[in-house]
Amino acid sequence: MAKKPTNRTSKHQRRDKEEEFVQIDIFKVPAQQAEMYTVLREAVAEETLAIWSDQYGSAKRVSDNEDEGEAVVAYDEAGVEQARLYLNPSNISQAQKARDKDQLAKFLENQQG
């Protein structure tokens, strides 16, 4: 009688799967998605900087929250923070969907403080 295949994974196979991630900022991204995620992340960050620089006068990338990672932050003329978009996978995904519809500026309105 033939032996039934099992769905068990060995410790070695589990370790290989764990090693298939790439660290980007504070986030671990699946290796096969890392390059595309990096491209999208940079595109969202650059467009956000441009939109908020026009809208508020000043915007920059900051890494001031080790729990949330890098963000794009908009400041008014007095240097008071007005909006913040963390460059995390969830926000990048949502922002990219908005970019695909030419609605990034509208999406960013919801990120204002």
mmCIF file of N, CA and C in Angstrom:
data_model
loop_
_atom_site.group_PDB
_atom_site.id
_atom_site.type_symbol
_atom_site.label_atom_id
_atom_site.label_comp_id
_atom_site.label_asym_id
_atom_site.label_seq_id
_atom_site.Cartn_x
_atom_site.Cartn_y
_atom_site.Cartn_z
ATOM 1 N N MET A 1 0.838 -1.175 0.000
ATOM 2 C CA MET A 1 0.000 0.000 0.000
ATOM 3 C C MET A 1 0.890 1.249 0.000
ATOM 4 N N ALA A 2 0.534 2.255 -0.814
ATOM 5 C CA ALA A 2 1.334 3.473 -0.934
ATOM 6 C C ALA A 2 1.161 4.343 0.308
ATOM 7 N N LYS A 3 2.231 4.989 0.655
ATOM 8 C CA LYS A 3 2.225 5.872 1.811
ATOM 9 C C LYS A 3 1.530 7.182 1.429
ATOM 10 N N LYS A 4 0.661 7.670 2.309
ATOM 11 C CA LYS A 4 -0.029 8.941 2.050
ATOM 12 C C LYS A 4 0.936 10.100 2.288
ATOM 13 N N PRO A 5 0.895 11.090 1.412
ATOM 14 C CA PRO A 5 1.748 12.256 1.656
ATOM 15 C C PRO A 5 1.239 13.024 2.869
ATOM 16 N N THR A 6 2.143 13.586 3.605
ATOM 17 C CA THR A 6 1.756 14.375 4.775
ATOM 18 C C THR A 6 1.922 15.853 4.470
ATOM 19 N N ASN A 7 1.202 16.650 5.194
ATOM 20 C CA ASN A 7 1.286 18.104 5.025
ATOM 21 C C ASN A 7 2.201 18.725 6.070
ATOM 22 N N ARG A 8 2.920 17.908 6.783
ATOM 23 C CA ARG A 8 3.813 18.424 7.809
ATOM 24 C C ARG A 8 5.021 19.089 7.174
ATOM 25 N N THR A 9 5.484 20.154 7.821
ATOM 26 C CA THR A 9 6.707 20.805 7.365
ATOM 27 C C THR A 9 7.791 20.578 8.407
ATOM 28 N N SER A 10 8.959 20.363 7.943
ATOM 29 C CA SER A 10 10.076 20.147 8.863
ATOM 30 C C SER A 10 10.544 21.480 9.428
ATOM 31 N N LYS A 11 11.349 21.402 10.486
ATOM 32 C CA LYS A 11 11.923 22.622 11.053
ATOM 33 C C LYS A 11 12.732 23.363 10.011
ATOM 34 N N HIS A 12 13.433 22.602 9.168
ATOM 35 C CA HIS A 12 14.255 23.210 8.118
ATOM 36 C C HIS A 12 13.381 23.985 7.125
ATOM 37 N N GLN A 13 12.256 23.401 6.729
ATOM 38 C CA GLN A 13 11.366 24.066 5.789
ATOM 39 C C GLN A 13 10.768 25.329 6.414
ATOM 40 N N ARG A 14 10.398 25.255 7.693
ATOM 41 C CA ARG A 14 9.850 26.445 8.360
ATOM 42 C C ARG A 14 10.902 27.547 8.440
ATOM 43 N N ARG A 15 12.140 27.195 8.736
ATOM 44 C CA ARG A 15 13.211 28.186 8.828
ATOM 45 C C ARG A 15 13.433 28.832 7.468
ATOM 46 N N ASP A 16 13.397 28.044 6.393
ATOM 47 C CA ASP A 16 13.554 28.600 5.048
ATOM 48 C C ASP A 16 12.446 29.604 4.755
ATOM 49 N N LYS A 17 11.223 29.286 5.147
ATOM 50 C CA LYS A 17 10.110 30.209 4.912
ATOM 51 C C LYS A 17 10.295 31.494 5.702
ATOM 52 N N GLU A 18 10.765 31.393 6.934
ATOM 53 C CA GLU A 18 11.002 32.579 7.751
ATOM 54 C C GLU A 18 12.096 33.455 7.155
ATOM 55 N N GLU A 19 13.047 32.857 6.502
ATOM 56 C CA GLU A 19 14.154 33.604 5.929
ATOM 57 C C GLU A 19 13.797 34.248 4.594
ATOM 58 N N GLU A 20 12.591 34.039 4.118
ATOM 59 C CA GLU A 20 12.163 34.591 2.843
ATOM 60 C C GLU A 20 11.549 35.980 3.000
ATOM 61 N N PHE A 21 11.985 36.708 4.014
ATOM 62 C CA PHE A 21 11.507 38.062 4.246
ATOM 63 C C PHE A 21 12.675 39.034 4.187
ATOM 64 N N VAL A 22 12.364 40.263 3.804
ATOM 65 C CA VAL A 22 13.357 41.320 3.706
ATOM 66 C C VAL A 22 12.923 42.445 4.638
ATOM 67 N N GLN A 23 13.877 42.985 5.375
ATOM 68 C CA GLN A 23 13.602 44.106 6.288
ATOM 69 C C GLN A 23 13.619 45.409 5.495
ATOM 70 N N ILE A 24 12.502 46.129 5.513
ATOM 71 C CA ILE A 24 12.398 47.449 4.890
ATOM 72 C C ILE A 24 11.855 48.377 5.963
ATOM 73 N N ASP A 25 12.682 49.341 6.355
ATOM 74 C CA ASP A 25 12.367 50.196 7.496
ATOM 75 C C ASP A 25 12.197 49.263 8.695
ATOM 76 N N ILE A 26 11.074 49.318 9.401
ATOM 77 C CA ILE A 26 10.888 48.427 10.544
ATOM 78 C C ILE A 26 10.032 47.218 10.189
ATOM 79 N N PHE A 27 9.709 47.055 8.920
ATOM 80 C CA PHE A 27 8.774 46.020 8.489
ATOM 81 C C PHE A 27 9.477 44.892 7.759
ATOM 82 N N LYS A 28 8.975 43.674 7.952
ATOM 83 C CA LYS A 28 9.460 42.526 7.207
ATOM 84 C C LYS A 28 8.473 42.262 6.088
ATOM 85 N N VAL A 29 8.994 42.265 4.867
ATOM 86 C CA VAL A 29 8.177 42.110 3.675
ATOM 87 C C VAL A 29 8.599 40.818 2.982
ATOM 88 N N PRO A 30 7.644 40.043 2.465
ATOM 89 C CA PRO A 30 8.034 38.844 1.723
ATOM 90 C C PRO A 30 9.045 39.189 0.631
ATOM 91 N N ALA A 31 10.097 38.398 0.539
ATOM 92 C CA ALA A 31 11.201 38.686 -0.387
ATOM 93 C C ALA A 31 10.728 38.883 -1.814
ATOM 94 N N GLN A 32 9.770 38.066 -2.260
ATOM 95 C CA GLN A 32 9.323 38.182 -3.648
ATOM 96 C C GLN A 32 8.534 39.467 -3.903
ATOM 97 N N GLN A 33 8.072 40.142 -2.844
ATOM 98 C CA GLN A 33 7.335 41.396 -2.989
ATOM 99 C C GLN A 33 8.171 42.618 -2.626
ATOM 100 N N ALA A 34 9.353 42.417 -2.118
ATOM 101 C CA ALA A 34 10.164 43.508 -1.571
ATOM 102 C C ALA A 34 10.507 44.573 -2.601
ATOM 103 N N GLU A 35 10.918 44.160 -3.785
ATOM 104 C CA GLU A 35 11.307 45.150 -4.795
ATOM 105 C C GLU A 35 10.116 46.024 -5.202
ATOM 106 N N MET A 36 8.979 45.399 -5.471
ATOM 107 C CA MET A 36 7.792 46.159 -5.864
ATOM 108 C C MET A 36 7.323 47.053 -4.713
ATOM 109 N N TYR A 37 7.339 46.527 -3.495
ATOM 110 C CA TYR A 37 6.940 47.322 -2.337
ATOM 111 C C TYR A 37 7.843 48.547 -2.193
ATOM 112 N N THR A 38 9.140 48.364 -2.366
ATOM 113 C CA THR A 38 10.082 49.471 -2.247
ATOM 114 C C THR A 38 9.795 50.539 -3.296
ATOM 115 N N VAL A 39 9.537 50.125 -4.516
ATOM 116 C CA VAL A 39 9.227 51.072 -5.601
ATOM 117 C C VAL A 39 7.949 51.843 -5.280
ATOM 118 N N LEU A 40 6.912 51.133 -4.864
ATOM 119 C CA LEU A 40 5.645 51.790 -4.536
ATOM 120 C C LEU A 40 5.786 52.711 -3.335
ATOM 121 N N ARG A 41 6.524 52.267 -2.339
ATOM 122 C CA ARG A 41 6.749 53.060 -1.119
ATOM 123 C C ARG A 41 7.430 54.383 -1.466
ATOM 124 N N GLU A 42 8.449 54.312 -2.305
ATOM 125 C CA GLU A 42 9.162 55.531 -2.702
ATOM 126 C C GLU A 42 8.275 56.446 -3.533
ATOM 127 N N ALA A 43 7.485 55.869 -4.426
ATOM 128 C CA ALA A 43 6.585 56.685 -5.258
ATOM 129 C C ALA A 43 5.548 57.394 -4.393
ATOM 130 N N VAL A 44 4.955 56.677 -3.458
ATOM 131 C CA VAL A 44 3.967 57.283 -2.553
ATOM 132 C C VAL A 44 4.633 58.371 -1.715
ATOM 133 N N ALA A 45 5.804 58.092 -1.179
ATOM 134 C CA ALA A 45 6.506 59.082 -0.349
ATOM 135 C C ALA A 45 6.816 60.344 -1.146
ATOM 136 N N GLU A 46 7.343 60.184 -2.345
ATOM 137 C CA GLU A 46 7.708 61.359 -3.156
ATOM 138 C C GLU A 46 6.483 62.172 -3.557
ATOM 139 N N GLU A 47 5.410 61.507 -3.951
ATOM 140 C CA GLU A 47 4.193 62.236 -4.328
ATOM 141 C C GLU A 47 3.568 62.920 -3.117
ATOM 142 N N THR A 48 3.619 62.256 -1.963
ATOM 143 C CA THR A 48 3.088 62.858 -0.740
ATOM 144 C C THR A 48 3.895 64.101 -0.369
ATOM 145 N N LEU A 49 5.213 64.000 -0.458
ATOM 146 C CA LEU A 49 6.065 65.167 -0.202
ATOM 147 C C LEU A 49 5.691 66.333 -1.112
ATOM 148 N N ALA A 50 5.493 66.044 -2.387
ATOM 149 C CA ALA A 50 5.154 67.100 -3.356
ATOM 150 C C ALA A 50 3.793 67.730 -3.039
ATOM 151 N N ILE A 51 2.799 66.890 -2.794
ATOM 152 C CA ILE A 51 1.445 67.394 -2.516
ATOM 153 C C ILE A 51 1.441 68.229 -1.238
ATOM 154 N N TRP A 52 2.026 67.690 -0.172
ATOM 155 C CA TRP A 52 2.001 68.408 1.101
ATOM 156 C C TRP A 52 2.916 69.621 1.104
ATOM 157 N N SER A 53 4.007 69.611 0.343
ATOM 158 C CA SER A 53 4.855 70.809 0.243
ATOM 159 C C SER A 53 4.074 71.942 -0.394
ATOM 160 N N ASP A 54 3.289 71.626 -1.424
ATOM 161 C CA ASP A 54 2.450 72.638 -2.073
ATOM 162 C C ASP A 54 1.338 73.112 -1.141
ATOM 163 N N GLN A 55 0.734 72.177 -0.433
ATOM 164 C CA GLN A 55 -0.416 72.495 0.411
ATOM 165 C C GLN A 55 -0.028 73.217 1.700
ATOM 166 N N TYR A 56 1.062 72.786 2.326
ATOM 167 C CA TYR A 56 1.422 73.315 3.641
ATOM 168 C C TYR A 56 2.673 74.191 3.647
ATOM 169 N N GLY A 57 3.448 74.115 2.606
ATOM 170 C CA GLY A 57 4.680 74.886 2.564
ATOM 171 C C GLY A 57 5.913 74.084 2.933
ATOM 172 N N SER A 58 5.749 73.020 3.721
ATOM 173 C CA SER A 58 6.897 72.225 4.136
ATOM 174 C C SER A 58 6.461 70.790 4.418
ATOM 175 N N ALA A 59 7.252 69.858 3.912
ATOM 176 C CA ALA A 59 7.011 68.445 4.201
ATOM 177 C C ALA A 59 8.347 67.734 4.153
ATOM 178 N N LYS A 60 8.505 66.740 5.010
ATOM 179 C CA LYS A 60 9.751 65.971 4.991
ATOM 180 C C LYS A 60 9.514 64.572 5.515
ATOM 181 N N ARG A 61 10.476 63.710 5.236
ATOM 182 C CA ARG A 61 10.449 62.345 5.750
ATOM 183 C C ARG A 61 11.131 62.348 7.109
ATOM 184 N N VAL A 62 10.505 61.679 8.070
ATOM 185 C CA VAL A 62 11.064 61.602 9.418
ATOM 186 C C VAL A 62 11.014 60.163 9.919
ATOM 187 N N SER A 63 11.925 59.871 10.817
ATOM 188 C CA SER A 63 11.951 58.576 11.502
ATOM 189 C C SER A 63 12.026 58.849 13.000
ATOM 190 N N ASP A 64 10.946 59.371 13.543
ATOM 191 C CA ASP A 64 10.938 59.778 14.944
ATOM 192 C C ASP A 64 10.086 58.886 15.836
ATOM 193 N N ASN A 65 9.619 57.756 15.284
ATOM 194 C CA ASN A 65 8.795 56.835 16.064
ATOM 195 C C ASN A 65 9.227 55.413 15.734
ATOM 196 N N GLU A 66 10.015 54.825 16.623
ATOM 197 C CA GLU A 66 10.574 53.500 16.344
ATOM 198 C C GLU A 66 9.512 52.408 16.290
ATOM 199 N N ASP A 67 8.320 52.662 16.811
ATOM 200 C CA ASP A 67 7.246 51.673 16.750
ATOM 201 C C ASP A 67 6.463 51.743 15.441
ATOM 202 N N GLU A 68 6.480 52.891 14.785
ATOM 203 C CA GLU A 68 5.703 53.087 13.558
ATOM 204 C C GLU A 68 6.563 53.169 12.303
ATOM 205 N N GLY A 69 7.837 53.466 12.458
ATOM 206 C CA GLY A 69 8.719 53.567 11.297
ATOM 207 C C GLY A 69 8.692 54.943 10.659
ATOM 208 N N GLU A 70 9.231 55.019 9.461
ATOM 209 C CA GLU A 70 9.371 56.289 8.746
ATOM 210 C C GLU A 70 8.010 56.838 8.326
ATOM 211 N N ALA A 71 7.933 58.167 8.281
ATOM 212 C CA ALA A 71 6.697 58.843 7.891
ATOM 213 C C ALA A 71 7.024 60.061 7.046
ATOM 214 N N VAL A 72 6.033 60.513 6.290
ATOM 215 C CA VAL A 72 6.095 61.814 5.640
ATOM 216 C C VAL A 72 5.236 62.728 6.505
ATOM 217 N N VAL A 73 5.796 63.887 6.854
ATOM 218 C CA VAL A 73 5.102 64.814 7.750
ATOM 219 C C VAL A 73 5.018 66.182 7.080
ATOM 220 N N ALA A 74 3.834 66.800 7.195
ATOM 221 C CA ALA A 74 3.609 68.142 6.659
ATOM 222 C C ALA A 74 3.573 69.139 7.812
ATOM 223 N N TYR A 75 4.188 70.303 7.582
ATOM 224 C CA TYR A 75 4.249 71.361 8.598
ATOM 225 C C TYR A 75 3.720 72.662 8.018
ATOM 226 N N ASP A 76 3.070 73.450 8.883
ATOM 227 C CA ASP A 76 2.647 74.784 8.457
ATOM 228 C C ASP A 76 3.824 75.752 8.572
ATOM 229 N N GLU A 77 3.579 77.026 8.275
ATOM 230 C CA GLU A 77 4.649 78.027 8.273
ATOM 231 C C GLU A 77 5.297 78.184 9.643
ATOM 232 N N ALA A 78 4.554 77.902 10.712
ATOM 233 C CA ALA A 78 5.085 78.026 12.067
ATOM 234 C C ALA A 78 5.841 76.774 12.508
ATOM 235 N N GLY A 79 5.904 75.767 11.620
ATOM 236 C CA GLY A 79 6.598 74.532 11.958
ATOM 237 C C GLY A 79 5.770 73.551 12.759
ATOM 238 N N VAL A 80 4.462 73.777 12.811
ATOM 239 C CA VAL A 80 3.560 72.887 13.542
ATOM 240 C C VAL A 80 3.106 71.763 12.603
ATOM 241 N N GLU A 81 3.203 70.542 13.098
ATOM 242 C CA GLU A 81 2.794 69.391 12.292
ATOM 243 C C GLU A 81 1.305 69.460 11.967
ATOM 244 N N GLN A 82 0.990 69.261 10.684
ATOM 245 C CA GLN A 82 -0.397 69.313 10.236
ATOM 246 C C GLN A 82 -0.908 67.969 9.723
ATOM 247 N N ALA A 83 -0.004 67.121 9.247
ATOM 248 C CA ALA A 83 -0.413 65.831 8.695
ATOM 249 C C ALA A 83 0.765 64.872 8.746
ATOM 250 N N ARG A 84 0.450 63.573 8.818
ATOM 251 C CA ARG A 84 1.492 62.549 8.884
ATOM 252 C C ARG A 84 0.981 61.294 8.196
ATOM 253 N N LEU A 85 1.827 60.719 7.367
ATOM 254 C CA LEU A 85 1.527 59.441 6.724
ATOM 255 C C LEU A 85 2.687 58.500 7.016
ATOM 256 N N TYR A 86 2.419 57.478 7.835
ATOM 257 C CA TYR A 86 3.447 56.478 8.080
ATOM 258 C C TYR A 86 3.598 55.617 6.831
ATOM 259 N N LEU A 87 4.844 55.327 6.492
ATOM 260 C CA LEU A 87 5.135 54.553 5.285
ATOM 261 C C LEU A 87 5.147 53.062 5.620
ATOM 262 N N ASN A 88 4.032 52.598 6.174
ATOM 263 C CA ASN A 88 3.910 51.186 6.526
ATOM 264 C C ASN A 88 3.171 50.444 5.406
ATOM 265 N N PRO A 89 3.252 49.130 5.384
ATOM 266 C CA PRO A 89 2.622 48.381 4.295
ATOM 267 C C PRO A 89 1.134 48.666 4.098
ATOM 268 N N SER A 90 0.389 48.816 5.180
ATOM 269 C CA SER A 90 -1.041 49.086 5.051
ATOM 270 C C SER A 90 -1.295 50.441 4.382
ATOM 271 N N ASN A 91 -0.618 51.492 4.862
ATOM 272 C CA ASN A 91 -0.802 52.822 4.271
ATOM 273 C C ASN A 91 -0.318 52.863 2.828
ATOM 274 N N ILE A 92 0.784 52.180 2.539
ATOM 275 C CA ILE A 92 1.296 52.166 1.164
ATOM 276 C C ILE A 92 0.285 51.492 0.253
ATOM 277 N N SER A 93 -0.293 50.399 0.695
ATOM 278 C CA SER A 93 -1.306 49.699 -0.099
ATOM 279 C C SER A 93 -2.507 50.607 -0.372
ATOM 280 N N GLN A 94 -3.005 51.262 0.662
ATOM 281 C CA GLN A 94 -4.159 52.160 0.497
ATOM 282 C C GLN A 94 -3.814 53.353 -0.389
ATOM 283 N N ALA A 95 -2.638 53.923 -0.163
ATOM 284 C CA ALA A 95 -2.219 55.079 -0.957
ATOM 285 C C ALA A 95 -2.023 54.689 -2.421
ATOM 286 N N GLN A 96 -1.494 53.500 -2.661
ATOM 287 C CA GLN A 96 -1.295 53.061 -4.042
ATOM 288 C C GLN A 96 -2.632 52.868 -4.748
ATOM 289 N N LYS A 97 -3.617 52.342 -4.047
ATOM 290 C CA LYS A 97 -4.953 52.206 -4.639
ATOM 291 C C LYS A 97 -5.493 53.580 -5.017
ATOM 292 N N ALA A 98 -5.270 54.563 -4.149
ATOM 293 C CA ALA A 98 -5.698 55.936 -4.435
ATOM 294 C C ALA A 98 -4.916 56.506 -5.623
ATOM 295 N N ARG A 99 -3.605 56.245 -5.671
ATOM 296 C CA ARG A 99 -2.777 56.714 -6.792
ATOM 297 C C ARG A 99 -3.283 56.142 -8.113
ATOM 298 N N ASP A 100 -3.657 54.867 -8.096
ATOM 299 C CA ASP A 100 -4.156 54.213 -9.314
ATOM 300 C C ASP A 100 -5.394 54.913 -9.859
ATOM 301 N N LYS A 101 -6.150 55.563 -8.976
ATOM 302 C CA LYS A 101 -7.367 56.277 -9.369
ATOM 303 C C LYS A 101 -7.140 57.784 -9.446
ATOM 304 N N ASP A 102 -5.874 58.214 -9.400
ATOM 305 C CA ASP A 102 -5.526 59.636 -9.362
ATOM 306 C C ASP A 102 -6.227 60.347 -8.211
ATOM 307 N N GLN A 103 -6.295 59.668 -7.058
ATOM 308 C CA GLN A 103 -6.981 60.209 -5.881
ATOM 309 C C GLN A 103 -6.060 60.306 -4.667
ATOM 310 N N LEU A 104 -4.742 60.368 -4.879
ATOM 311 C CA LEU A 104 -3.832 60.403 -3.741
ATOM 312 C C LEU A 104 -4.059 61.641 -2.875
ATOM 313 N N ALA A 105 -4.242 62.798 -3.485
ATOM 314 C CA ALA A 105 -4.466 64.027 -2.703
ATOM 315 C C ALA A 105 -5.703 63.891 -1.817
ATOM 316 N N LYS A 106 -6.754 63.285 -2.345
ATOM 317 C CA LYS A 106 -7.963 63.079 -1.554
ATOM 318 C C LYS A 106 -7.701 62.106 -0.414
ATOM 319 N N PHE A 107 -6.963 61.019 -0.683
ATOM 320 C CA PHE A 107 -6.593 60.060 0.359
ATOM 321 C C PHE A 107 -5.807 60.774 1.465
ATOM 322 N N LEU A 108 -4.886 61.643 1.074
ATOM 323 C CA LEU A 108 -4.036 62.328 2.052
ATOM 324 C C LEU A 108 -4.821 63.301 2.935
ATOM 325 N N GLU A 109 -5.934 63.816 2.431
ATOM 326 C CA GLU A 109 -6.780 64.698 3.255
ATOM 327 C C GLU A 109 -7.220 63.985 4.517
ATOM 328 N N ASN A 110 -7.428 62.671 4.427
ATOM 329 C CA ASN A 110 -7.863 61.894 5.583
ATOM 330 C C ASN A 110 -6.737 61.622 6.570
ATOM 331 N N GLN A 111 -5.487 61.945 6.203
ATOM 332 C CA GLN A 111 -4.336 61.712 7.070
ATOM 333 C C GLN A 111 -3.990 62.940 7.903
ATOM 334 N N GLN A 112 -4.723 64.013 7.698
ATOM 335 C CA GLN A 112 -4.401 65.263 8.386
ATOM 336 C C GLN A 112 -4.754 65.185 9.859
ATOM 337 N N GLY A 113 -3.890 65.825 10.657
ATOM 338 C CA GLY A 113 -4.082 65.846 12.106
ATOM 339 C C GLY A 113 -5.166 66.753 12.494
#
